[in-house]
Amino acid sequence: MRAILSLVFVSLLWGSSFLFIKVAAGGIDPLGIAAGRLVVAACCLLLPAVVRSVAWPRTRAAWGKIVMLSLGGQIFPFLMLGLAGHLTTSVDMALMMGAAPLVTFLIARVVPPGEPWTLRAAAGLGLGFVGVVIALSPPVDVLPGGTDGHLIGRLCALLAAVGYAVGAIVSRNLSREVGATMIVTASMSLSAAVAAASWLALWGASAAAVLETVSTASIVALVVLGVVNTAFAYVVYVRLIHTAGAVFASLNNYLVPVFGLVVGAVALSEPVGPAALAGLALILGGVLLVRVGSGRAR
């Protein structure tokens, strides 16, 4: 029961993150959202690491994978979600996250050592792809960004899901070398430094003036996003992996898009059309088939 509650809790944390991204997007640029989120999360993770004097990775191979995880699995998807927050709804961002386990499955079959295909898993991948296509269909209600902007926002969120899948593959074996907690701490710290430097380089001398124009609501949303939905959620997730196993913890992929859809619809009164519901059902059905077909359903 404790493991189930932890799974639901971490899924709720990640599912509600799209709400705070949307609120932060009201006053912060996409790169600023990514950088601010990473800096806040890194500070939360670094403090206990410094206090406990933990051992940092020492090999070049480990740091090479951490760099890949940082760039592909954190900075890139966080930036894409920042862009999506300016163009589409939090519901759509959550919906696109349902594709992450499908992309992970596909990459895992291509990247060495590779994992075997089954007919059922291939069918699940196809079903999930159909769900993504339906979910990307033009919205009935045109939002401020317009239909084109709305579609681009969904595509950005889908690219974020691809980034998360890449991060999952990169960290697949790295956790055995340096530990899951250190992976998160080291990669988040590196990501925060790169993203913050990039944001400062983008705005240059006007950076201070830009910060002064940020609304209180956006700042609060960004802090909550960094502390609760990123740093704290990762800690809970790592502990869940340790106590219940990686296979059980990965079931959050079923729950995150559902929680995100419900939270966005309730908190922000965002529309949820039939295409979104049909797409989500097909995506989750595809994920279920993939897991059963790969012999990993529990």
PDB file of C-alpha atoms in Angstrom:
ATOM      1  CA  MET A   1       0.000   0.000   0.000  1.00  0.00           C
ATOM      2  CA  ARG A   2       2.861   2.395   0.780  1.00  0.00           C
ATOM      3  CA  ALA A   3       4.380   1.722  -2.648  1.00  0.00           C
ATOM      4  CA  ILE A   4       1.029   2.323  -4.362  1.00  0.00           C
ATOM      5  CA  LEU A   5       0.527   5.596  -2.497  1.00  0.00           C
ATOM      6  CA  SER A   6       4.064   6.704  -3.416  1.00  0.00           C
ATOM      7  CA  LEU A   7       3.404   5.868  -7.063  1.00  0.00           C
ATOM      8  CA  VAL A   8       0.165   7.859  -7.086  1.00  0.00           C
ATOM      9  CA  PHE A   9       1.857  10.742  -5.260  1.00  0.00           C
ATOM     10  CA  VAL A  10       4.823  11.075  -7.619  1.00  0.00           C
ATOM     11  CA  SER A  11       2.489  10.746 -10.612  1.00  0.00           C
ATOM     12  CA  LEU A  12       0.357  13.558  -9.214  1.00  0.00           C
ATOM     13  CA  LEU A  13       3.441  15.725  -8.708  1.00  0.00           C
ATOM     14  CA  TRP A  14       4.619  15.225 -12.272  1.00  0.00           C
ATOM     15  CA  GLY A  15       1.102  15.460 -13.656  1.00  0.00           C
ATOM     16  CA  SER A  16       0.518  18.827 -11.977  1.00  0.00           C
ATOM     17  CA  SER A  17       3.846  20.219 -13.246  1.00  0.00           C
ATOM     18  CA  PHE A  18       2.203  21.217 -16.547  1.00  0.00           C
ATOM     19  CA  LEU A  19      -0.170  23.477 -14.634  1.00  0.00           C
ATOM     20  CA  PHE A  20       2.740  25.381 -13.086  1.00  0.00           C
ATOM     21  CA  ILE A  21       4.564  25.549 -16.433  1.00  0.00           C
ATOM     22  CA  LYS A  22       1.461  27.158 -17.926  1.00  0.00           C
ATOM     23  CA  VAL A  23       1.225  29.687 -15.083  1.00  0.00           C
ATOM     24  CA  ALA A  24       4.956  30.493 -15.270  1.00  0.00           C
ATOM     25  CA  ALA A  25       4.642  31.006 -19.030  1.00  0.00           C
ATOM     26  CA  GLY A  26       2.411  33.982 -18.306  1.00  0.00           C
ATOM     27  CA  GLY A  27       5.452  36.075 -17.420  1.00  0.00           C
ATOM     28  CA  ILE A  28       8.635  34.117 -18.192  1.00  0.00           C
ATOM     29  CA  ASP A  29      10.198  33.197 -21.523  1.00  0.00           C
ATOM     30  CA  PRO A  30      10.656  29.488 -22.400  1.00  0.00           C
ATOM     31  CA  LEU A  31      14.402  29.385 -21.684  1.00  0.00           C
ATOM     32  CA  GLY A  32      13.809  31.255 -18.439  1.00  0.00           C
ATOM     33  CA  ILE A  33      11.281  28.632 -17.337  1.00  0.00           C
ATOM     34  CA  ALA A  34      13.754  25.825 -18.046  1.00  0.00           C
ATOM     35  CA  ALA A  35      16.668  27.631 -16.406  1.00  0.00           C
ATOM     36  CA  GLY A  36      14.737  28.765 -13.339  1.00  0.00           C
ATOM     37  CA  ARG A  37      13.244  25.330 -12.780  1.00  0.00           C
ATOM     38  CA  LEU A  38      16.650  23.674 -13.033  1.00  0.00           C
ATOM     39  CA  VAL A  39      18.428  26.189 -10.790  1.00  0.00           C
ATOM     40  CA  VAL A  40      15.825  25.865  -8.027  1.00  0.00           C
ATOM     41  CA  ALA A  41      15.829  22.056  -8.263  1.00  0.00           C
ATOM     42  CA  ALA A  42      19.632  21.864  -8.326  1.00  0.00           C
ATOM     43  CA  CYS A  43      19.909  24.000  -5.196  1.00  0.00           C
ATOM     44  CA  CYS A  44      17.481  21.700  -3.386  1.00  0.00           C
ATOM     45  CA  LEU A  45      19.432  18.602  -4.423  1.00  0.00           C
ATOM     46  CA  LEU A  46      22.921  20.023  -3.899  1.00  0.00           C
ATOM     47  CA  LEU A  47      22.385  21.073  -0.285  1.00  0.00           C
ATOM     48  CA  PRO A  48      21.918  17.566   1.160  1.00  0.00           C
ATOM     49  CA  ALA A  49      24.676  16.225  -1.119  1.00  0.00           C
ATOM     50  CA  VAL A  50      27.149  18.775   0.278  1.00  0.00           C
ATOM     51  CA  VAL A  51      26.035  18.203   3.876  1.00  0.00           C
ATOM     52  CA  ARG A  52      26.469  14.424   3.536  1.00  0.00           C
ATOM     53  CA  SER A  53      29.735  14.822   1.595  1.00  0.00           C
ATOM     54  CA  VAL A  54      28.624  12.315  -1.030  1.00  0.00           C
ATOM     55  CA  ALA A  55      31.124  10.955  -3.532  1.00  0.00           C
ATOM     56  CA  TRP A  56      30.746  12.442  -7.010  1.00  0.00           C
ATOM     57  CA  PRO A  57      31.319  10.415 -10.188  1.00  0.00           C
ATOM     58  CA  ARG A  58      35.016  10.186 -11.060  1.00  0.00           C
ATOM     59  CA  THR A  59      35.215   8.474 -14.451  1.00  0.00           C
ATOM     60  CA  ARG A  60      35.016  10.191 -17.823  1.00  0.00           C
ATOM     61  CA  ALA A  61      32.557   7.590 -19.036  1.00  0.00           C
ATOM     62  CA  ALA A  62      30.138   8.375 -16.213  1.00  0.00           C
ATOM     63  CA  TRP A  63      30.375  12.129 -16.756  1.00  0.00           C
ATOM     64  CA  GLY A  64      29.920  11.614 -20.493  1.00  0.00           C
ATOM     65  CA  LYS A  65      26.595   9.895 -19.829  1.00  0.00           C
ATOM     66  CA  ILE A  66      25.651  12.567 -17.298  1.00  0.00           C
ATOM     67  CA  VAL A  67      26.267  15.254 -19.944  1.00  0.00           C
ATOM     68  CA  MET A  68      24.057  13.349 -22.397  1.00  0.00           C
ATOM     69  CA  LEU A  69      21.347  13.021 -19.746  1.00  0.00           C
ATOM     70  CA  SER A  70      21.636  16.701 -18.891  1.00  0.00           C
ATOM     71  CA  LEU A  71      21.390  17.971 -22.466  1.00  0.00           C
ATOM     72  CA  GLY A  72      18.972  15.446 -23.926  1.00  0.00           C
ATOM     73  CA  GLY A  73      16.917  14.375 -20.940  1.00  0.00           C
ATOM     74  CA  GLN A  74      16.575  17.621 -18.978  1.00  0.00           C
ATOM     75  CA  ILE A  75      17.514  20.869 -20.725  1.00  0.00           C
ATOM     76  CA  PHE A  76      15.929  19.939 -24.065  1.00  0.00           C
ATOM     77  CA  PRO A  77      12.579  18.642 -22.710  1.00  0.00           C
ATOM     78  CA  PHE A  78      12.324  21.447 -20.135  1.00  0.00           C
ATOM     79  CA  LEU A  79      12.882  23.996 -22.910  1.00  0.00           C
ATOM     80  CA  MET A  80      10.328  22.291 -25.158  1.00  0.00           C
ATOM     81  CA  LEU A  81       7.767  22.335 -22.351  1.00  0.00           C
ATOM     82  CA  GLY A  82       8.538  26.013 -21.767  1.00  0.00           C
ATOM     83  CA  LEU A  83       7.738  26.670 -25.430  1.00  0.00           C
ATOM     84  CA  ALA A  84       4.613  24.517 -25.215  1.00  0.00           C
ATOM     85  CA  GLY A  85       3.471  26.499 -22.191  1.00  0.00           C
ATOM     86  CA  HIS A  86       3.375  29.622 -24.356  1.00  0.00           C
ATOM     87  CA  LEU A  87       1.493  27.965 -27.208  1.00  0.00           C
ATOM     88  CA  THR A  88      -0.938  25.374 -25.889  1.00  0.00           C
ATOM     89  CA  THR A  89      -2.725  24.151 -22.780  1.00  0.00           C
ATOM     90  CA  SER A  90      -1.380  22.230 -19.816  1.00  0.00           C
ATOM     91  CA  VAL A  91      -3.846  19.470 -20.764  1.00  0.00           C
ATOM     92  CA  ASP A  92      -2.155  19.072 -24.133  1.00  0.00           C
ATOM     93  CA  MET A  93       1.294  19.012 -22.551  1.00  0.00           C
ATOM     94  CA  ALA A  94       0.203  16.224 -20.213  1.00  0.00           C
ATOM     95  CA  LEU A  95      -1.446  14.334 -23.046  1.00  0.00           C
ATOM     96  CA  MET A  96       1.743  14.263 -25.110  1.00  0.00           C
ATOM     97  CA  MET A  97       3.670  12.787 -22.170  1.00  0.00           C
ATOM     98  CA  GLY A  98       1.769   9.566 -22.735  1.00  0.00           C
ATOM     99  CA  ALA A  99       4.022   8.960 -25.727  1.00  0.00           C
ATOM    100  CA  ALA A 100       7.203   8.866 -23.602  1.00  0.00           C
ATOM    101  CA  PRO A 101       7.096   5.138 -22.728  1.00  0.00           C
ATOM    102  CA  LEU A 102       6.353   4.270 -26.366  1.00  0.00           C
ATOM    103  CA  VAL A 103       9.376   6.248 -27.545  1.00  0.00           C
ATOM    104  CA  THR A 104      11.464   4.670 -24.782  1.00  0.00           C
ATOM    105  CA  PHE A 105      10.426   1.218 -25.940  1.00  0.00           C
ATOM    106  CA  LEU A 106      11.306   2.043 -29.554  1.00  0.00           C
ATOM    107  CA  ILE A 107      14.727   3.487 -28.693  1.00  0.00           C
ATOM    108  CA  ALA A 108      15.503   0.557 -26.384  1.00  0.00           C
ATOM    109  CA  ARG A 109      15.046  -1.785 -29.340  1.00  0.00           C
ATOM    110  CA  VAL A 110      17.464   0.197 -31.508  1.00  0.00           C
ATOM    111  CA  VAL A 111      20.213   1.259 -29.102  1.00  0.00           C
ATOM    112  CA  PRO A 112      22.663  -1.581 -28.280  1.00  0.00           C
ATOM    113  CA  PRO A 113      22.379  -4.050 -26.704  1.00  0.00           C
ATOM    114  CA  GLY A 114      18.787  -3.788 -27.875  1.00  0.00           C
ATOM    115  CA  GLU A 115      15.760  -5.704 -26.648  1.00  0.00           C
ATOM    116  CA  PRO A 116      13.704  -8.271 -28.591  1.00  0.00           C
ATOM    117  CA  TRP A 117      10.538  -7.383 -30.497  1.00  0.00           C
ATOM    118  CA  THR A 118       7.253  -9.243 -30.193  1.00  0.00           C
ATOM    119  CA  LEU A 119       4.167  -9.002 -32.385  1.00  0.00           C
ATOM    120  CA  ARG A 120       2.071  -7.754 -29.474  1.00  0.00           C
ATOM    121  CA  ALA A 121       4.616  -5.061 -28.567  1.00  0.00           C
ATOM    122  CA  ALA A 122       4.776  -3.920 -32.198  1.00  0.00           C
ATOM    123  CA  ALA A 123       0.964  -3.735 -32.280  1.00  0.00           C
ATOM    124  CA  GLY A 124       1.009  -1.657 -29.103  1.00  0.00           C
ATOM    125  CA  LEU A 125       3.542   0.719 -30.628  1.00  0.00           C
ATOM    126  CA  GLY A 126       1.322   1.132 -33.682  1.00  0.00           C
ATOM    127  CA  LEU A 127      -1.770   1.715 -31.542  1.00  0.00           C
ATOM    128  CA  GLY A 128       0.041   4.332 -29.489  1.00  0.00           C
ATOM    129  CA  PHE A 129       1.222   6.066 -32.657  1.00  0.00           C
ATOM    130  CA  VAL A 130      -2.380   6.296 -33.882  1.00  0.00           C
ATOM    131  CA  GLY A 131      -3.307   7.807 -30.521  1.00  0.00           C
ATOM    132  CA  VAL A 132      -0.591  10.450 -30.865  1.00  0.00           C
ATOM    133  CA  VAL A 133      -1.802  11.361 -34.370  1.00  0.00           C
ATOM    134  CA  ILE A 134      -5.370  11.744 -33.100  1.00  0.00           C
ATOM    135  CA  ALA A 135      -4.205  13.796 -30.128  1.00  0.00           C
ATOM    136  CA  LEU A 136      -2.310  16.103 -32.515  1.00  0.00           C
ATOM    137  CA  SER A 137      -5.442  16.773 -34.585  1.00  0.00           C
ATOM    138  CA  PRO A 138      -6.517  20.443 -34.855  1.00  0.00           C
ATOM    139  CA  PRO A 139      -8.418  21.660 -31.782  1.00  0.00           C
ATOM    140  CA  VAL A 140     -12.084  22.585 -31.916  1.00  0.00           C
ATOM    141  CA  ASP A 141     -11.502  25.722 -29.858  1.00  0.00           C
ATOM    142  CA  VAL A 142      -8.849  28.056 -31.217  1.00  0.00           C
ATOM    143  CA  LEU A 143      -6.690  29.374 -28.389  1.00  0.00           C
ATOM    144  CA  PRO A 144      -4.829  32.736 -28.312  1.00  0.00           C
ATOM    145  CA  GLY A 145      -1.928  31.158 -30.181  1.00  0.00           C
ATOM    146  CA  GLY A 146      -4.234  30.173 -33.018  1.00  0.00           C
ATOM    147  CA  THR A 147      -4.712  26.698 -34.439  1.00  0.00           C
ATOM    148  CA  ASP A 148      -1.190  26.615 -35.904  1.00  0.00           C
ATOM    149  CA  GLY A 149       0.379  27.767 -32.651  1.00  0.00           C
ATOM    150  CA  HIS A 150      -1.692  25.250 -30.741  1.00  0.00           C
ATOM    151  CA  LEU A 151      -0.418  22.411 -32.939  1.00  0.00           C
ATOM    152  CA  ILE A 152       3.179  23.610 -32.655  1.00  0.00           C
ATOM    153  CA  GLY A 153       2.790  23.658 -28.880  1.00  0.00           C
ATOM    154  CA  ARG A 154       1.617  20.059 -28.923  1.00  0.00           C
ATOM    155  CA  LEU A 155       4.560  19.090 -31.104  1.00  0.00           C
ATOM    156  CA  CYS A 156       6.937  20.799 -28.654  1.00  0.00           C
ATOM    157  CA  ALA A 157       5.419  18.780 -25.816  1.00  0.00           C
ATOM    158  CA  LEU A 158       5.796  15.622 -27.906  1.00  0.00           C
ATOM    159  CA  LEU A 159       9.477  16.455 -28.460  1.00  0.00           C
ATOM    160  CA  ALA A 160       9.795  16.869 -24.684  1.00  0.00           C
ATOM    161  CA  ALA A 161       8.447  13.330 -24.314  1.00  0.00           C
ATOM    162  CA  VAL A 162      11.130  12.159 -26.758  1.00  0.00           C
ATOM    163  CA  GLY A 163      13.741  13.935 -24.615  1.00  0.00           C
ATOM    164  CA  TYR A 164      12.504  12.189 -21.485  1.00  0.00           C
ATOM    165  CA  ALA A 165      12.709   8.866 -23.321  1.00  0.00           C
ATOM    166  CA  VAL A 166      16.310   9.584 -24.310  1.00  0.00           C
ATOM    167  CA  GLY A 167      17.092  10.442 -20.694  1.00  0.00           C
ATOM    168  CA  ALA A 168      15.569   7.163 -19.513  1.00  0.00           C
ATOM    169  CA  ILE A 169      17.735   5.182 -21.926  1.00  0.00           C
ATOM    170  CA  VAL A 170      20.920   7.066 -20.999  1.00  0.00           C
ATOM    171  CA  SER A 171      20.346   6.567 -17.277  1.00  0.00           C
ATOM    172  CA  ARG A 172      19.379   2.914 -17.737  1.00  0.00           C
ATOM    173  CA  ASN A 173      22.850   1.600 -16.981  1.00  0.00           C
ATOM    174  CA  LEU A 174      24.325   4.695 -15.342  1.00  0.00           C
ATOM    175  CA  SER A 175      22.354   4.137 -12.131  1.00  0.00           C
ATOM    176  CA  ARG A 176      24.282   0.921 -11.539  1.00  0.00           C
ATOM    177  CA  GLU A 177      27.572   2.834 -11.741  1.00  0.00           C
ATOM    178  CA  VAL A 178      26.956   5.925  -9.618  1.00  0.00           C
ATOM    179  CA  GLY A 179      23.522   5.458  -8.022  1.00  0.00           C
ATOM    180  CA  ALA A 180      20.164   6.978  -8.929  1.00  0.00           C
ATOM    181  CA  THR A 181      20.324   9.856  -6.427  1.00  0.00           C
ATOM    182  CA  MET A 182      23.745  10.979  -7.639  1.00  0.00           C
ATOM    183  CA  ILE A 183      22.591  10.801 -11.267  1.00  0.00           C
ATOM    184  CA  VAL A 184      19.807  13.254 -10.506  1.00  0.00           C
ATOM    185  CA  THR A 185      22.000  15.565  -8.406  1.00  0.00           C
ATOM    186  CA  ALA A 186      24.924  15.691 -10.847  1.00  0.00           C
ATOM    187  CA  SER A 187      22.817  16.010 -13.994  1.00  0.00           C
ATOM    188  CA  MET A 188      20.509  18.654 -12.497  1.00  0.00           C
ATOM    189  CA  SER A 189      23.482  20.702 -11.297  1.00  0.00           C
ATOM    190  CA  LEU A 190      25.107  20.572 -14.719  1.00  0.00           C
ATOM    191  CA  SER A 191      21.803  21.346 -16.446  1.00  0.00           C
ATOM    192  CA  ALA A 192      21.187  24.322 -14.162  1.00  0.00           C
ATOM    193  CA  ALA A 193      24.629  25.795 -14.880  1.00  0.00           C
ATOM    194  CA  VAL A 194      24.261  25.415 -18.670  1.00  0.00           C
ATOM    195  CA  ALA A 195      20.671  26.675 -18.819  1.00  0.00           C
ATOM    196  CA  ALA A 196      21.336  29.671 -16.542  1.00  0.00           C
ATOM    197  CA  ALA A 197      24.446  30.657 -18.517  1.00  0.00           C
ATOM    198  CA  SER A 198      22.477  30.356 -21.756  1.00  0.00           C
ATOM    199  CA  TRP A 199      19.671  32.562 -20.418  1.00  0.00           C
ATOM    200  CA  LEU A 200      22.133  35.211 -19.226  1.00  0.00           C
ATOM    201  CA  ALA A 201      23.893  35.139 -22.593  1.00  0.00           C
ATOM    202  CA  LEU A 202      20.540  35.508 -24.376  1.00  0.00           C
ATOM    203  CA  TRP A 203      19.446  38.606 -22.465  1.00  0.00           C
ATOM    204  CA  GLY A 204      22.881  40.084 -21.740  1.00  0.00           C
ATOM    205  CA  ALA A 205      22.828  43.462 -20.024  1.00  0.00           C
ATOM    206  CA  SER A 206      19.015  43.553 -19.986  1.00  0.00           C
ATOM    207  CA  ALA A 207      18.737  40.399 -17.853  1.00  0.00           C
ATOM    208  CA  ALA A 208      18.141  42.341 -14.631  1.00  0.00           C
ATOM    209  CA  ALA A 209      15.433  44.448 -16.268  1.00  0.00           C
ATOM    210  CA  VAL A 210      13.738  41.312 -17.575  1.00  0.00           C
ATOM    211  CA  LEU A 211      13.683  39.777 -14.093  1.00  0.00           C
ATOM    212  CA  GLU A 212      12.064  42.914 -12.672  1.00  0.00           C
ATOM    213  CA  THR A 213       9.091  42.516 -15.023  1.00  0.00           C
ATOM    214  CA  VAL A 214       8.290  38.946 -13.979  1.00  0.00           C
ATOM    215  CA  SER A 215       4.973  38.679 -12.124  1.00  0.00           C
ATOM    216  CA  THR A 216       4.693  37.284  -8.621  1.00  0.00           C
ATOM    217  CA  ALA A 217       2.442  34.473  -9.857  1.00  0.00           C
ATOM    218  CA  SER A 218       5.053  33.357 -12.387  1.00  0.00           C
ATOM    219  CA  ILE A 219       7.821  33.405  -9.774  1.00  0.00           C
ATOM    220  CA  VAL A 220       5.763  31.376  -7.296  1.00  0.00           C
ATOM    221  CA  ALA A 221       4.838  28.865 -10.012  1.00  0.00           C
ATOM    222  CA  LEU A 222       8.490  28.516 -11.014  1.00  0.00           C
ATOM    223  CA  VAL A 223       9.653  27.980  -7.420  1.00  0.00           C
ATOM    224  CA  VAL A 224       6.960  25.356  -6.790  1.00  0.00           C
ATOM    225  CA  LEU A 225       7.858  23.712 -10.096  1.00  0.00           C
ATOM    226  CA  GLY A 226      11.530  23.522  -9.127  1.00  0.00           C
ATOM    227  CA  VAL A 227      11.159  22.518  -5.464  1.00  0.00           C
ATOM    228  CA  VAL A 228       8.104  20.277  -5.478  1.00  0.00           C
ATOM    229  CA  ASN A 229       7.533  19.035  -9.022  1.00  0.00           C
ATOM    230  CA  THR A 230      11.187  18.521  -9.911  1.00  0.00           C
ATOM    231  CA  ALA A 231      13.556  18.063  -6.935  1.00  0.00           C
ATOM    232  CA  PHE A 232      11.128  16.534  -4.431  1.00  0.00           C
ATOM    233  CA  ALA A 233       9.380  14.421  -7.089  1.00  0.00           C
ATOM    234  CA  TYR A 234      12.699  12.959  -8.217  1.00  0.00           C
ATOM    235  CA  VAL A 235      13.611  12.060  -4.637  1.00  0.00           C
ATOM    236  CA  VAL A 236      10.275  10.286  -4.121  1.00  0.00           C
ATOM    237  CA  TYR A 237      10.688   8.519  -7.457  1.00  0.00           C
ATOM    238  CA  VAL A 238      14.206   7.318  -6.609  1.00  0.00           C
ATOM    239  CA  ARG A 239      13.019   5.965  -3.261  1.00  0.00           C
ATOM    240  CA  LEU A 240      10.118   4.242  -5.004  1.00  0.00           C
ATOM    241  CA  ILE A 241      12.550   2.538  -7.370  1.00  0.00           C
ATOM    242  CA  HIS A 242      14.640   1.427  -4.384  1.00  0.00           C
ATOM    243  CA  THR A 243      11.698   0.002  -2.413  1.00  0.00           C
ATOM    244  CA  ALA A 244       9.379  -1.307  -5.142  1.00  0.00           C
ATOM    245  CA  GLY A 245      11.602  -1.740  -8.186  1.00  0.00           C
ATOM    246  CA  ALA A 246      12.050   0.095 -11.467  1.00  0.00           C
ATOM    247  CA  VAL A 247       9.295  -1.818 -13.268  1.00  0.00           C
ATOM    248  CA  PHE A 248       6.676  -0.836 -10.688  1.00  0.00           C
ATOM    249  CA  ALA A 249       7.929   2.769 -10.553  1.00  0.00           C
ATOM    250  CA  SER A 250       7.671   3.070 -14.340  1.00  0.00           C
ATOM    251  CA  LEU A 251       3.901   2.610 -14.032  1.00  0.00           C
ATOM    252  CA  ASN A 252       3.786   6.368 -13.396  1.00  0.00           C
ATOM    253  CA  ASN A 253       3.753   6.664 -17.192  1.00  0.00           C
ATOM    254  CA  TYR A 254       0.121   5.517 -17.102  1.00  0.00           C
ATOM    255  CA  LEU A 255      -0.908   8.041 -14.461  1.00  0.00           C
ATOM    256  CA  VAL A 256       0.981  11.253 -15.290  1.00  0.00           C
ATOM    257  CA  PRO A 257      -1.035  12.184 -18.428  1.00  0.00           C
ATOM    258  CA  VAL A 258      -4.312  11.363 -16.653  1.00  0.00           C
ATOM    259  CA  PHE A 259      -3.473  13.512 -13.623  1.00  0.00           C
ATOM    260  CA  GLY A 260      -2.195  16.295 -15.888  1.00  0.00           C
ATOM    261  CA  LEU A 261      -5.383  16.276 -17.912  1.00  0.00           C
ATOM    262  CA  VAL A 262      -7.607  16.379 -14.817  1.00  0.00           C
ATOM    263  CA  VAL A 263      -5.562  19.065 -13.036  1.00  0.00           C
ATOM    264  CA  GLY A 264      -5.493  21.335 -16.109  1.00  0.00           C
ATOM    265  CA  ALA A 265      -9.210  20.916 -16.728  1.00  0.00           C
ATOM    266  CA  VAL A 266     -10.151  21.587 -13.100  1.00  0.00           C
ATOM    267  CA  ALA A 267      -7.634  24.274 -12.071  1.00  0.00           C
ATOM    268  CA  LEU A 268      -7.468  26.245 -15.330  1.00  0.00           C
ATOM    269  CA  SER A 269     -10.821  25.277 -16.886  1.00  0.00           C
ATOM    270  CA  GLU A 270      -9.009  24.146 -20.011  1.00  0.00           C
ATOM    271  CA  PRO A 271     -11.116  22.368 -22.644  1.00  0.00           C
ATOM    272  CA  VAL A 272     -10.768  18.609 -23.041  1.00  0.00           C
ATOM    273  CA  GLY A 273     -12.115  17.598 -26.438  1.00  0.00           C
ATOM    274  CA  PRO A 274     -13.113  14.137 -27.641  1.00  0.00           C
ATOM    275  CA  ALA A 275      -9.915  13.888 -29.716  1.00  0.00           C
ATOM    276  CA  ALA A 276      -7.820  14.364 -26.569  1.00  0.00           C
ATOM    277  CA  LEU A 277      -9.706  11.664 -24.686  1.00  0.00           C
ATOM    278  CA  ALA A 278      -9.633   9.253 -27.622  1.00  0.00           C
ATOM    279  CA  GLY A 279      -5.936   9.910 -28.203  1.00  0.00           C
ATOM    280  CA  LEU A 280      -5.098   9.387 -24.532  1.00  0.00           C
ATOM    281  CA  ALA A 281      -7.060   6.125 -24.429  1.00  0.00           C
ATOM    282  CA  LEU A 282      -5.228   4.793 -27.486  1.00  0.00           C
ATOM    283  CA  ILE A 283      -1.828   5.906 -26.201  1.00  0.00           C
ATOM    284  CA  LEU A 284      -2.352   4.250 -22.814  1.00  0.00           C
ATOM    285  CA  GLY A 285      -3.725   1.153 -24.540  1.00  0.00           C
ATOM    286  CA  GLY A 286      -0.617   1.068 -26.695  1.00  0.00           C
ATOM    287  CA  VAL A 287       1.617   1.406 -23.646  1.00  0.00           C
ATOM    288  CA  LEU A 288      -0.192  -1.498 -21.979  1.00  0.00           C
ATOM    289  CA  LEU A 289       0.256  -3.702 -25.042  1.00  0.00           C
ATOM    290  CA  VAL A 290       3.920  -2.755 -25.268  1.00  0.00           C
ATOM    291  CA  ARG A 291       4.530  -3.690 -21.642  1.00  0.00           C
ATOM    292  CA  VAL A 292       2.655  -7.003 -21.940  1.00  0.00           C
ATOM    293  CA  GLY A 293       4.321  -7.750 -25.277  1.00  0.00           C
ATOM    294  CA  SER A 294       7.771  -7.131 -23.886  1.00  0.00           C
ATOM    295  CA  GLY A 295       7.090  -9.386 -20.917  1.00  0.00           C
ATOM    296  CA  ARG A 296       7.434  -6.593 -18.338  1.00  0.00           C
ATOM    297  CA  ALA A 297       3.873  -6.129 -17.144  1.00  0.00           C
ATOM    298  CA  ARG A 298       3.506  -6.730 -13.410  1.00  0.00           C
TER     299      ARG A 298
END
